[in-house]
mmCIF file of C-alpha atoms in Angstrom:
data_model
loop_
_atom_site.group_PDB
_atom_site.id
_atom_site.type_symbol
_atom_site.label_atom_id
_atom_site.label_comp_id
_atom_site.label_asym_id
_atom_site.label_seq_id
_atom_site.Cartn_x
_atom_site.Cartn_y
_atom_site.Cartn_z
ATOM 1 C CA UNK A 1325 15.739 50.536 -86.514
ATOM 2 C CA UNK A 1326 15.100 49.876 -90.170
ATOM 3 C CA UNK A 1327 17.303 48.307 -92.829
ATOM 4 C CA UNK A 1328 17.699 51.643 -94.600
ATOM 5 C CA UNK A 1329 19.373 53.084 -91.485
ATOM 6 C CA UNK A 1330 22.213 50.573 -91.519
ATOM 7 C CA UNK A 1331 22.666 50.014 -95.260
ATOM 8 C CA UNK A 1332 25.565 51.320 -97.351
ATOM 9 C CA UNK A 1333 24.225 53.724 -99.965
ATOM 10 C CA UNK A 1334 27.651 54.082 -101.626
ATOM 11 C CA UNK A 1335 27.472 50.612 -103.166
ATOM 12 C CA UNK A 1336 28.631 49.681 -106.645
ATOM 13 C CA UNK A 1337 26.460 47.915 -109.239
ATOM 14 C CA UNK A 1338 27.078 46.362 -112.632
ATOM 15 C CA UNK A 1339 25.013 45.314 -115.649
ATOM 16 C CA UNK A 1340 24.595 41.761 -117.006
ATOM 17 C CA UNK A 1341 26.307 42.758 -120.282
ATOM 18 C CA UNK A 1342 29.351 44.246 -118.585
ATOM 19 C CA UNK A 1343 32.784 42.763 -119.222
ATOM 20 C CA UNK A 1344 34.098 40.518 -116.417
ATOM 21 C CA UNK A 1345 37.630 41.969 -116.648
ATOM 22 C CA UNK A 1346 36.273 45.504 -116.316
ATOM 23 C CA UNK A 1347 34.102 44.463 -113.342
ATOM 24 C CA UNK A 1348 37.107 42.878 -111.618
ATOM 25 C CA UNK A 1349 38.926 46.208 -111.844
ATOM 26 C CA UNK A 1350 35.935 48.078 -110.352
ATOM 27 C CA UNK A 1351 35.535 45.620 -107.495
ATOM 28 C CA UNK A 1352 39.261 45.743 -106.681
ATOM 29 C CA UNK A 1353 39.362 49.525 -106.813
ATOM 30 C CA UNK A 1354 36.276 49.880 -104.585
ATOM 31 C CA UNK A 1355 37.334 46.929 -102.398
ATOM 32 C CA UNK A 1356 33.976 45.190 -102.728
ATOM 33 C CA UNK A 1357 33.663 41.409 -102.481
ATOM 34 C CA UNK A 1358 30.133 41.516 -103.870
ATOM 35 C CA UNK A 1359 27.990 43.607 -106.182
ATOM 36 C CA UNK A 1360 24.378 43.577 -107.307
ATOM 37 C CA UNK A 1361 23.694 43.137 -111.024
ATOM 38 C CA UNK A 1362 20.924 45.462 -112.233
ATOM 39 C CA UNK A 1363 18.985 46.238 -115.392
ATOM 40 C CA UNK A 1364 18.549 49.702 -116.922
ATOM 41 C CA UNK A 1365 15.905 50.590 -114.305
ATOM 42 C CA UNK A 1366 18.302 49.523 -111.529
ATOM 43 C CA UNK A 1367 16.103 46.546 -110.753
ATOM 44 C CA UNK A 1368 17.895 43.574 -109.266
ATOM 45 C CA UNK A 1369 18.580 40.835 -111.846
ATOM 46 C CA UNK A 1370 21.606 39.090 -110.361
ATOM 47 C CA UNK A 1371 24.431 39.073 -107.823
ATOM 48 C CA UNK A 1372 28.126 38.335 -108.148
ATOM 49 C CA UNK A 1373 30.912 37.832 -105.647
ATOM 50 C CA UNK A 1374 34.650 38.126 -106.226
ATOM 51 C CA UNK A 1375 34.761 34.307 -106.207
ATOM 52 C CA UNK A 1376 32.441 34.249 -109.236
ATOM 53 C CA UNK A 1377 34.851 36.719 -110.820
ATOM 54 C CA UNK A 1378 37.927 34.539 -110.159
ATOM 55 C CA UNK A 1379 36.082 31.652 -111.816
ATOM 56 C CA UNK A 1380 35.070 33.884 -114.742
ATOM 57 C CA UNK A 1381 38.620 35.171 -115.255
ATOM 58 C CA UNK A 1382 40.121 31.688 -115.021
ATOM 59 C CA UNK A 1383 37.641 30.141 -117.409
ATOM 60 C CA UNK A 1384 37.585 33.100 -119.804
ATOM 61 C CA UNK A 1385 33.916 33.946 -119.362
ATOM 62 C CA UNK A 1386 33.398 37.348 -120.926
ATOM 63 C CA UNK A 1387 30.148 38.727 -119.522
ATOM 64 C CA UNK A 1388 28.689 39.212 -116.073
ATOM 65 C CA UNK A 1389 25.513 37.332 -117.109
ATOM 66 C CA UNK A 1390 27.639 34.154 -117.535
ATOM 67 C CA UNK A 1391 28.909 34.215 -113.951
ATOM 68 C CA UNK A 1392 26.078 35.796 -111.942
ATOM 69 C CA UNK A 1393 23.694 34.177 -109.474
ATOM 70 C CA UNK A 1394 20.146 34.520 -110.724
ATOM 71 C CA UNK A 1395 17.525 36.718 -109.096
ATOM 72 C CA UNK A 1396 15.725 33.857 -107.350
ATOM 73 C CA UNK A 1397 18.826 32.683 -105.478
ATOM 74 C CA UNK A 1398 19.648 36.059 -103.926
ATOM 75 C CA UNK A 1399 19.046 36.630 -100.222
ATOM 76 C CA UNK A 1400 17.742 40.195 -99.976
ATOM 77 C CA UNK A 1401 15.826 42.541 -97.671
ATOM 78 C CA UNK A 1402 13.454 45.467 -98.139
ATOM 79 C CA UNK A 1403 14.560 48.965 -97.130
ATOM 80 C CA UNK A 1404 11.695 49.210 -94.615
ATOM 81 C CA UNK A 1405 12.266 45.814 -93.049
ATOM 82 C CA UNK A 1406 13.377 45.889 -89.413
ATOM 83 C CA UNK A 1407 17.182 45.898 -89.312
ATOM 84 C CA UNK A 1408 17.126 42.657 -87.342
ATOM 85 C CA UNK A 1409 15.948 40.805 -90.466
ATOM 86 C CA UNK A 1410 19.167 41.847 -92.256
ATOM 87 C CA UNK A 1411 21.158 40.733 -89.215
ATOM 88 C CA UNK A 1412 19.467 37.324 -89.150
ATOM 89 C CA UNK A 1413 19.806 36.910 -92.920
ATOM 90 C CA UNK A 1414 23.570 37.509 -92.951
ATOM 91 C CA UNK A 1415 24.240 35.189 -90.023
ATOM 92 C CA UNK A 1416 21.839 32.435 -91.147
ATOM 93 C CA UNK A 1417 23.110 32.415 -94.739
ATOM 94 C CA UNK A 1418 26.718 33.192 -93.789
ATOM 95 C CA UNK A 1419 27.050 35.937 -96.390
ATOM 96 C CA UNK A 1420 29.144 39.114 -96.146
ATOM 97 C CA UNK A 1421 26.525 41.401 -97.696
ATOM 98 C CA UNK A 1422 22.958 41.484 -98.994
ATOM 99 C CA UNK A 1423 21.150 43.809 -101.399
ATOM 100 C CA UNK A 1424 18.375 46.114 -100.187
ATOM 101 C CA UNK A 1425 15.361 46.666 -102.427
ATOM 102 C CA UNK A 1426 12.471 49.133 -102.468
ATOM 103 C CA UNK A 1427 8.865 48.456 -103.438
ATOM 104 C CA UNK A 1428 9.754 48.508 -107.146
ATOM 105 C CA UNK A 1429 12.494 45.853 -106.796
ATOM 106 C CA UNK A 1430 15.070 48.583 -107.351
ATOM 107 C CA UNK A 1431 18.384 48.233 -105.514
ATOM 108 C CA UNK A 1432 18.723 51.118 -103.032
ATOM 109 C CA UNK A 1433 21.603 49.868 -100.879
ATOM 110 C CA UNK A 1434 23.682 46.995 -99.614
ATOM 111 C CA UNK A 1435 23.947 45.802 -96.015
ATOM 112 C CA UNK A 1436 27.464 44.657 -95.093
ATOM 113 C CA UNK A 1437 28.393 42.486 -92.123
ATOM 114 C CA UNK A 1438 31.096 44.821 -90.824
ATOM 115 C CA UNK A 1439 28.571 47.645 -90.696
ATOM 116 C CA UNK A 1440 26.224 45.335 -88.810
ATOM 117 C CA UNK A 1441 29.067 44.443 -86.435
ATOM 118 C CA UNK A 1442 29.684 48.115 -85.832
ATOM 119 C CA UNK A 1443 26.009 48.810 -85.134
ATOM 120 C CA UNK A 1444 25.533 45.776 -82.904
ATOM 121 C CA UNK A 1445 28.773 46.283 -80.983
ATOM 122 C CA UNK A 1446 27.811 49.794 -79.767
ATOM 123 C CA UNK A 1447 25.467 48.212 -77.225
ATOM 124 C CA UNK A 1448 28.205 45.913 -75.889
ATOM 125 C CA UNK A 1449 30.631 48.822 -75.558
ATOM 126 C CA UNK A 1450 28.406 50.945 -73.286
ATOM 127 C CA UNK A 1451 30.163 51.503 -69.953
ATOM 128 C CA UNK A 1452 28.354 49.837 -67.051
ATOM 129 C CA UNK A 1453 28.570 52.940 -64.876
ATOM 130 C CA UNK A 1454 26.251 54.710 -67.370
ATOM 131 C CA UNK A 1455 23.525 52.307 -66.305
ATOM 132 C CA UNK A 1456 24.282 52.975 -62.633
ATOM 133 C CA UNK A 1457 24.176 56.730 -63.207
ATOM 134 C CA UNK A 1458 20.753 56.391 -64.822
ATOM 135 C CA UNK A 1459 19.688 54.184 -61.906
ATOM 136 C CA UNK A 1460 20.937 56.697 -59.298
ATOM 137 C CA UNK A 1461 18.981 59.441 -61.017
ATOM 138 C CA UNK A 1462 15.830 57.337 -61.098
ATOM 139 C CA UNK A 1463 16.046 56.303 -57.435
ATOM 140 C CA UNK A 1464 15.417 59.744 -56.023
ATOM 141 C CA UNK A 1465 16.783 60.265 -52.535
ATOM 142 C CA UNK A 1466 19.519 57.666 -52.940
ATOM 143 C CA UNK A 1467 23.079 58.945 -53.251
ATOM 144 C CA UNK A 1468 25.763 57.534 -55.537
ATOM 145 C CA UNK A 1469 27.746 56.343 -52.496
ATOM 146 C CA UNK A 1470 24.733 54.514 -51.109
ATOM 147 C CA UNK A 1471 24.276 52.850 -54.488
ATOM 148 C CA UNK A 1472 27.924 51.692 -54.546
ATOM 149 C CA UNK A 1473 27.649 50.436 -50.972
ATOM 150 C CA UNK A 1474 24.516 48.446 -51.787
ATOM 151 C CA UNK A 1475 26.230 47.095 -54.906
ATOM 152 C CA UNK A 1476 29.204 45.869 -52.880
ATOM 153 C CA UNK A 1477 26.862 44.190 -50.392
ATOM 154 C CA UNK A 1478 24.804 42.480 -53.118
ATOM 155 C CA UNK A 1479 28.006 41.281 -54.805
ATOM 156 C CA UNK A 1480 29.191 39.706 -51.568
ATOM 157 C CA UNK A 1481 25.816 38.036 -50.974
ATOM 158 C CA UNK A 1482 25.745 36.612 -54.475
ATOM 159 C CA UNK A 1483 29.333 35.646 -55.135
ATOM 160 C CA UNK A 1484 30.817 35.396 -51.635
ATOM 161 C CA UNK A 1485 33.496 37.837 -52.819
ATOM 162 C CA UNK A 1486 34.257 40.762 -50.520
ATOM 163 C CA UNK A 1487 34.545 43.965 -52.485
ATOM 164 C CA UNK A 1488 34.814 47.542 -51.262
ATOM 165 C CA UNK A 1489 32.399 50.148 -52.678
ATOM 166 C CA UNK A 1490 35.370 52.017 -54.181
ATOM 167 C CA UNK A 1491 36.570 48.875 -55.920
ATOM 168 C CA UNK A 1492 33.060 48.243 -57.220
ATOM 169 C CA UNK A 1493 32.931 51.749 -58.612
ATOM 170 C CA UNK A 1494 36.320 51.303 -60.281
ATOM 171 C CA UNK A 1495 35.114 48.053 -61.858
ATOM 172 C CA UNK A 1496 31.978 49.522 -63.359
ATOM 173 C CA UNK A 1497 33.895 52.545 -64.644
ATOM 174 C CA UNK A 1498 36.233 50.249 -66.528
ATOM 175 C CA UNK A 1499 33.962 47.516 -67.728
ATOM 176 C CA UNK A 1500 31.566 47.446 -70.616
ATOM 177 C CA UNK A 1501 28.031 46.110 -70.735
ATOM 178 C CA UNK A 1502 29.301 43.224 -72.902
ATOM 179 C CA UNK A 1503 31.914 42.274 -70.303
ATOM 180 C CA UNK A 1504 29.387 42.633 -67.483
ATOM 181 C CA UNK A 1505 26.786 40.305 -68.961
ATOM 182 C CA UNK A 1506 29.560 37.839 -69.805
ATOM 183 C CA UNK A 1507 30.913 38.014 -66.233
ATOM 184 C CA UNK A 1508 27.494 37.664 -64.554
ATOM 185 C CA UNK A 1509 26.351 34.855 -66.840
ATOM 186 C CA UNK A 1510 23.871 36.540 -69.140
ATOM 187 C CA UNK A 1511 21.487 39.429 -69.587
ATOM 188 C CA UNK A 1512 18.836 38.124 -67.202
ATOM 189 C CA UNK A 1513 21.350 37.515 -64.401
ATOM 190 C CA UNK A 1514 22.939 40.917 -64.905
ATOM 191 C CA UNK A 1515 19.566 42.566 -64.660
ATOM 192 C CA UNK A 1516 18.511 40.539 -61.630
ATOM 193 C CA UNK A 1517 21.686 41.787 -59.913
ATOM 194 C CA UNK A 1518 20.638 45.358 -60.624
ATOM 195 C CA UNK A 1519 17.160 44.747 -59.276
ATOM 196 C CA UNK A 1520 18.665 43.233 -56.112
ATOM 197 C CA UNK A 1521 20.770 46.380 -55.698
ATOM 198 C CA UNK A 1522 17.673 48.531 -56.307
ATOM 199 C CA UNK A 1523 15.713 46.542 -53.736
ATOM 200 C CA UNK A 1524 18.417 46.954 -51.123
ATOM 201 C CA UNK A 1525 18.781 50.728 -51.528
ATOM 202 C CA UNK A 1526 15.008 51.171 -51.469
ATOM 203 C CA UNK A 1527 14.721 49.044 -48.300
ATOM 204 C CA UNK A 1528 17.469 51.145 -46.679
ATOM 205 C CA UNK A 1529 15.767 54.355 -47.778
ATOM 206 C CA UNK A 1530 12.450 53.183 -46.290
ATOM 207 C CA UNK A 1531 14.182 52.152 -43.033
ATOM 208 C CA UNK A 1532 15.876 55.539 -42.820
ATOM 209 C CA UNK A 1533 12.594 57.370 -43.371
ATOM 210 C CA UNK A 1534 10.981 55.444 -40.495
ATOM 211 C CA UNK A 1535 13.628 56.441 -37.963
ATOM 212 C CA UNK B 958 34.545 35.486 -73.965
ATOM 213 C CA UNK B 959 37.835 34.950 -75.753
ATOM 214 C CA UNK B 960 38.724 35.122 -79.425
ATOM 215 C CA UNK B 961 39.258 31.368 -79.567
ATOM 216 C CA UNK B 962 35.629 30.828 -78.631
ATOM 217 C CA UNK B 963 34.269 32.664 -81.666
ATOM 218 C CA UNK B 964 36.929 31.828 -84.284
ATOM 219 C CA UNK B 965 36.479 29.423 -87.184
ATOM 220 C CA UNK B 966 38.905 26.518 -86.796
ATOM 221 C CA UNK B 967 37.974 25.068 -90.198
ATOM 222 C CA UNK B 968 39.830 27.762 -92.094
ATOM 223 C CA UNK B 969 41.905 27.238 -95.216
ATOM 224 C CA UNK B 970 45.514 28.350 -95.593
ATOM 225 C CA UNK B 971 47.988 28.530 -98.453
ATOM 226 C CA UNK B 972 51.741 28.817 -98.890
ATOM 227 C CA UNK B 973 53.675 31.704 -100.553
ATOM 228 C CA UNK B 974 54.881 29.378 -103.331
ATOM 229 C CA UNK B 975 51.463 28.079 -104.206
ATOM 230 C CA UNK B 976 50.032 28.658 -107.674
ATOM 231 C CA UNK B 977 47.448 31.459 -107.883
ATOM 232 C CA UNK B 978 45.145 29.456 -110.196
ATOM 233 C CA UNK B 979 45.163 26.537 -107.759
ATOM 234 C CA UNK B 980 44.444 28.876 -104.842
ATOM 235 C CA UNK B 981 41.518 30.429 -106.738
ATOM 236 C CA UNK B 982 39.997 26.965 -107.108
ATOM 237 C CA UNK B 983 40.421 26.237 -103.377
ATOM 238 C CA UNK B 984 38.886 29.572 -102.321
ATOM 239 C CA UNK B 985 35.917 29.106 -104.665
ATOM 240 C CA UNK B 986 35.322 25.519 -103.533
ATOM 241 C CA UNK B 987 35.534 26.463 -99.833
ATOM 242 C CA UNK B 988 33.677 29.768 -100.427
ATOM 243 C CA UNK B 989 36.322 31.830 -98.652
ATOM 244 C CA UNK B 990 36.977 35.487 -99.562
ATOM 245 C CA UNK B 991 40.221 35.508 -97.604
ATOM 246 C CA UNK B 992 42.957 33.130 -96.530
ATOM 247 C CA UNK B 993 46.091 33.384 -94.409
ATOM 248 C CA UNK B 994 49.428 32.629 -96.097
ATOM 249 C CA UNK B 995 51.677 30.526 -93.851
ATOM 250 C CA UNK B 996 55.179 29.045 -93.849
ATOM 251 C CA UNK B 997 56.044 25.394 -93.188
ATOM 252 C CA UNK B 998 55.568 25.911 -89.423
ATOM 253 C CA UNK B 999 52.118 27.436 -90.089
ATOM 254 C CA UNK B 1000 53.416 30.832 -88.979
ATOM 255 C CA UNK B 1001 51.638 33.793 -90.552
ATOM 256 C CA UNK B 1002 53.633 35.335 -93.426
ATOM 257 C CA UNK B 1003 50.902 36.956 -95.523
ATOM 258 C CA UNK B 1004 47.201 37.352 -96.255
ATOM 259 C CA UNK B 1005 45.237 37.317 -99.518
ATOM 260 C CA UNK B 1006 41.693 38.182 -100.438
ATOM 261 C CA UNK B 1007 39.742 37.073 -103.488
ATOM 262 C CA UNK B 1008 40.302 40.597 -104.856
ATOM 263 C CA UNK B 1009 44.070 39.988 -104.786
ATOM 264 C CA UNK B 1010 43.350 36.775 -106.661
ATOM 265 C CA UNK B 1011 41.278 38.507 -109.369
ATOM 266 C CA UNK B 1012 44.178 40.921 -109.856
ATOM 267 C CA UNK B 1013 46.672 38.020 -109.951
ATOM 268 C CA UNK B 1014 44.628 36.056 -112.500
ATOM 269 C CA UNK B 1015 44.092 39.091 -114.700
ATOM 270 C CA UNK B 1016 47.730 40.118 -114.652
ATOM 271 C CA UNK B 1017 49.101 36.580 -114.929
ATOM 272 C CA UNK B 1018 50.898 36.576 -111.577
ATOM 273 C CA UNK B 1019 51.847 32.965 -110.901
ATOM 274 C CA UNK B 1020 52.610 32.720 -107.207
ATOM 275 C CA UNK B 1021 50.802 33.692 -104.011
ATOM 276 C CA UNK B 1022 53.885 35.620 -102.807
ATOM 277 C CA UNK B 1023 53.408 38.059 -105.745
ATOM 278 C CA UNK B 1024 49.875 39.011 -104.691
ATOM 279 C CA UNK B 1025 49.839 38.709 -100.905
ATOM 280 C CA UNK B 1026 49.735 41.470 -98.277
ATOM 281 C CA UNK B 1027 52.853 41.313 -96.161
ATOM 282 C CA UNK B 1028 52.883 40.258 -92.506
ATOM 283 C CA UNK B 1029 53.167 43.812 -91.142
ATOM 284 C CA UNK B 1030 49.998 45.000 -92.871
ATOM 285 C CA UNK B 1031 47.747 42.279 -91.495
ATOM 286 C CA UNK B 1032 45.212 43.119 -88.810
ATOM 287 C CA UNK B 1033 45.220 40.105 -86.462
ATOM 288 C CA UNK B 1034 44.289 39.044 -82.941
ATOM 289 C CA UNK B 1035 45.642 36.593 -80.398
ATOM 290 C CA UNK B 1036 43.603 33.497 -79.480
ATOM 291 C CA UNK B 1037 43.459 34.616 -75.828
ATOM 292 C CA UNK B 1038 42.464 38.205 -76.566
ATOM 293 C CA UNK B 1039 38.990 39.184 -75.368
ATOM 294 C CA UNK B 1040 36.515 38.567 -78.205
ATOM 295 C CA UNK B 1041 35.597 42.269 -78.178
ATOM 296 C CA UNK B 1042 39.022 43.084 -79.654
ATOM 297 C CA UNK B 1043 38.189 40.981 -82.723
ATOM 298 C CA UNK B 1044 34.818 42.717 -82.936
ATOM 299 C CA UNK B 1045 36.408 46.178 -82.773
ATOM 300 C CA UNK B 1046 39.134 45.205 -85.282
ATOM 301 C CA UNK B 1047 36.674 44.033 -87.944
ATOM 302 C CA UNK B 1048 34.451 47.053 -87.617
ATOM 303 C CA UNK B 1049 37.259 49.623 -87.354
ATOM 304 C CA UNK B 1050 39.189 48.220 -90.303
ATOM 305 C CA UNK B 1051 36.087 47.194 -92.275
ATOM 306 C CA UNK B 1052 37.394 43.730 -93.031
ATOM 307 C CA UNK B 1053 35.380 40.520 -93.420
ATOM 308 C CA UNK B 1054 37.792 38.306 -91.486
ATOM 309 C CA UNK B 1055 41.008 38.385 -89.475
ATOM 310 C CA UNK B 1056 43.570 35.700 -88.629
ATOM 311 C CA UNK B 1057 44.014 34.453 -85.057
ATOM 312 C CA UNK B 1058 47.529 33.679 -83.805
ATOM 313 C CA UNK B 1059 48.931 31.865 -80.785
ATOM 314 C CA UNK B 1060 52.075 32.759 -78.794
ATOM 315 C CA UNK B 1061 54.306 31.294 -81.525
ATOM 316 C CA UNK B 1062 52.778 33.408 -84.289
ATOM 317 C CA UNK B 1063 51.121 30.274 -85.649
ATOM 318 C CA UNK B 1064 47.697 30.671 -87.282
ATOM 319 C CA UNK B 1065 45.124 28.796 -85.195
ATOM 320 C CA UNK B 1066 41.894 30.199 -86.626
ATOM 321 C CA UNK B 1067 40.090 32.949 -88.477
ATOM 322 C CA UNK B 1068 37.389 35.234 -87.095
ATOM 323 C CA UNK B 1069 34.686 36.031 -89.657
ATOM 324 C CA UNK B 1070 32.207 38.888 -89.464
ATOM 325 C CA UNK B 1071 29.136 36.734 -90.009
ATOM 326 C CA UNK B 1072 30.143 34.587 -87.049
ATOM 327 C CA UNK B 1073 30.571 37.760 -85.013
ATOM 328 C CA UNK B 1074 27.129 38.932 -86.155
ATOM 329 C CA UNK B 1075 25.664 35.624 -85.047
ATOM 330 C CA UNK B 1076 27.319 35.851 -81.618
ATOM 331 C CA UNK B 1077 26.434 39.499 -81.066
ATOM 332 C CA UNK B 1078 22.864 39.140 -82.292
ATOM 333 C CA UNK B 1079 21.950 36.507 -79.671
ATOM 334 C CA UNK B 1080 21.725 39.235 -77.035
ATOM 335 C CA UNK B 1081 19.396 41.327 -79.197
ATOM 336 C CA UNK B 1082 17.136 38.364 -79.854
ATOM 337 C CA UNK B 1083 16.445 37.551 -76.172
ATOM 338 C CA UNK B 1084 12.719 37.912 -75.476
ATOM 339 C CA UNK B 1085 11.935 40.744 -73.096
ATOM 340 C CA UNK B 1086 9.617 38.582 -70.997
ATOM 341 C CA UNK B 1087 12.661 36.480 -70.009
ATOM 342 C CA UNK B 1088 13.944 39.530 -68.150
ATOM 343 C CA UNK B 1089 10.578 40.041 -66.478
ATOM 344 C CA UNK B 1090 10.469 36.411 -65.449
ATOM 345 C CA UNK B 1091 13.891 36.748 -63.814
ATOM 346 C CA UNK B 1092 12.672 39.957 -62.157
ATOM 347 C CA UNK B 1093 9.495 38.306 -60.829
ATOM 348 C CA UNK B 1094 11.579 35.525 -59.341
ATOM 349 C CA UNK B 1095 13.989 37.979 -57.703
ATOM 350 C CA UNK B 1096 11.236 40.141 -56.206
ATOM 351 C CA UNK B 1097 9.983 37.548 -53.779
ATOM 352 C CA UNK B 1098 6.380 38.067 -52.721
ATOM 353 C CA UNK B 1099 5.415 39.860 -55.927
ATOM 354 C CA UNK B 1100 3.185 37.989 -58.342
ATOM 355 C CA UNK B 1101 3.490 38.037 -62.128
ATOM 356 C CA UNK B 1102 0.126 39.861 -62.350
ATOM 357 C CA UNK B 1103 1.301 42.550 -59.936
ATOM 358 C CA UNK B 1104 4.408 42.987 -62.036
ATOM 359 C CA UNK B 1105 2.369 43.398 -65.219
ATOM 360 C CA UNK B 1106 0.041 45.874 -63.486
ATOM 361 C CA UNK B 1107 2.981 47.952 -62.254
ATOM 362 C CA UNK B 1108 4.506 47.844 -65.747
ATOM 363 C CA UNK B 1109 1.296 49.170 -67.292
ATOM 364 C CA UNK B 1110 1.180 51.985 -64.715
ATOM 365 C CA UNK B 1111 4.821 52.961 -65.262
ATOM 366 C CA UNK B 1112 4.282 52.939 -69.035
ATOM 367 C CA UNK B 1113 1.352 55.299 -68.674
ATOM 368 C CA UNK B 1114 3.305 57.631 -66.367
ATOM 369 C CA UNK B 1115 6.253 57.758 -68.745
ATOM 370 C CA UNK B 1116 4.649 57.792 -72.158
ATOM 371 C CA UNK B 1117 1.094 58.962 -71.420
ATOM 372 C CA UNK B 1118 -0.082 55.873 -73.270
ATOM 373 C CA UNK B 1119 -2.789 53.844 -71.570
ATOM 374 C CA UNK B 1120 -2.070 50.168 -71.795
ATOM 375 C CA UNK B 1121 -3.761 47.223 -70.083
ATOM 376 C CA UNK B 1122 -1.589 44.763 -68.139
ATOM 377 C CA UNK B 1123 -2.632 42.002 -70.581
ATOM 378 C CA UNK B 1124 -1.535 44.103 -73.543
ATOM 379 C CA UNK B 1125 1.765 44.825 -71.817
ATOM 380 C CA UNK B 1126 2.299 41.111 -71.276
ATOM 381 C CA UNK B 1127 1.496 40.376 -74.908
ATOM 382 C CA UNK B 1128 4.015 43.039 -76.010
ATOM 383 C CA UNK B 1129 6.885 41.692 -73.937
ATOM 384 C CA UNK B 1130 6.139 38.139 -75.052
ATOM 385 C CA UNK B 1131 6.481 39.191 -78.650
ATOM 386 C CA UNK B 1132 9.315 41.704 -78.542
ATOM 387 C CA UNK B 1133 13.035 41.155 -78.330
ATOM 388 C CA UNK B 1134 15.563 42.972 -76.155
ATOM 389 C CA UNK B 1135 16.885 44.672 -79.332
ATOM 390 C CA UNK B 1136 13.435 45.992 -80.217
ATOM 391 C CA UNK B 1137 12.832 47.070 -76.612
ATOM 392 C CA UNK B 1138 15.978 49.167 -76.283
ATOM 393 C CA UNK B 1139 15.277 50.671 -79.681
ATOM 394 C CA UNK B 1140 11.678 51.515 -78.662
ATOM 395 C CA UNK B 1141 12.643 53.008 -75.280
ATOM 396 C CA UNK B 1142 15.534 55.025 -76.635
ATOM 397 C CA UNK B 1143 18.576 53.084 -75.489
ATOM 398 C CA UNK B 1144 19.956 50.665 -72.939
ATOM 399 C CA UNK B 1145 20.046 53.105 -70.007
ATOM 400 C CA UNK B 1146 16.440 54.207 -70.552
ATOM 401 C CA UNK B 1147 15.310 50.626 -70.873
ATOM 402 C CA UNK B 1148 16.936 49.707 -67.550
ATOM 403 C CA UNK B 1149 15.620 52.818 -65.876
ATOM 404 C CA UNK B 1150 12.096 51.823 -66.941
ATOM 405 C CA UNK B 1151 12.606 48.425 -65.381
ATOM 406 C CA UNK B 1152 13.980 49.948 -62.195
ATOM 407 C CA UNK B 1153 10.905 52.203 -62.010
ATOM 408 C CA UNK B 1154 8.692 49.153 -62.308
ATOM 409 C CA UNK B 1155 10.731 47.454 -59.570
ATOM 410 C CA UNK B 1156 10.372 50.496 -57.329
ATOM 411 C CA UNK B 1157 6.615 50.574 -57.795
ATOM 412 C CA UNK B 1158 6.039 46.896 -56.999
ATOM 413 C CA UNK B 1159 8.299 47.149 -53.970
ATOM 414 C CA UNK B 1160 6.441 50.244 -52.736
ATOM 415 C CA UNK B 1161 3.141 48.432 -53.172
ATOM 416 C CA UNK B 1162 4.469 45.360 -51.395
ATOM 417 C CA UNK B 1163 5.642 47.528 -48.453
ATOM 418 C CA UNK B 1164 2.286 49.314 -48.318
ATOM 419 C CA UNK B 1165 0.457 46.004 -48.310
ATOM 420 C CA UNK B 1166 2.632 44.656 -45.495
ATOM 421 C CA UNK B 1167 1.811 47.689 -43.349
ATOM 422 C CA UNK B 1168 -1.943 47.212 -43.596
#
């Protein structure tokens, strides 16, 4: 995934000569805490946040250029950068949004943390049984019931907890991938559990074939 | 994971009677775009953002109570809620932060989107070879080299792309879980690929044992 796929293209922008009072009205109306400052070619020249604006209003600074952060201090990403660079930039610098530039230094979008949260959280919200369905389809000749049975057995072996196949199925229907990796103690452990289940159903399939 | 594990406990808070100019100085100094408004028992009574403050400064509103959002309009979570509720709240409501309450309606923290991004992104940044290492350990009697060989074979079967085991190993050493699920077309497909690799190494192990 690239930065341009997660960026907001409906961003606002202002010019260095613009009046601070006017800019405060725009930012309030559009509910934006930040905005890029651009020149007549829409090239990035600065960046302001609503906290720069409160300072400007309080101290009577008239123009955006008096309150903006200069070009060199602005954390930014390129539209073709991998999206993960925008993710790392916002969390490392603890910012709520960063401007996206193209090859000509022109602002083409803004990446916002709540959009990142939305994108990242999709993965966590996937229902666990979707993974089991894909697994059942892959393991040809193994039925869904056999898979649930093997899952209940592996759970007992690993946690000591007795669980019926029907209960196991209910659990995975209700829980998300995020909850599952949290409950099992991490991605690697979750996956190892799946492999153990896979191993068991394959072993049973092989044993059945030999009879 | 619970909300209290991802919330910021070093949040600022203000009172309804506080002076808007004073509050603007605090928010700028602490670099906070939002702050809960609390009563003398620290119970939540309102919420302001820096955009409410710009409006207040421009229009000469003196007190926080004149610019704050009222209690009923505030998206909030409980400290013992699952963390995923805070994640869903910030992305659904497109807010940069939300207050965290305890049983007495007292503010005990604030969840911020960049902290959520940091927490969520850890999963995406896990190196794929960590999963393979866990898999190699689980599949007793299968060597790392056999696992890489099987992976190269499964890749060829599924994508038609010829890849040497050494190249495969180099790829998984360099790529993250986030990149891998993106490249394979989603979580389920990624897992199914791993299950296919598991099946193949188990089949080869069984065949070897029979000789």
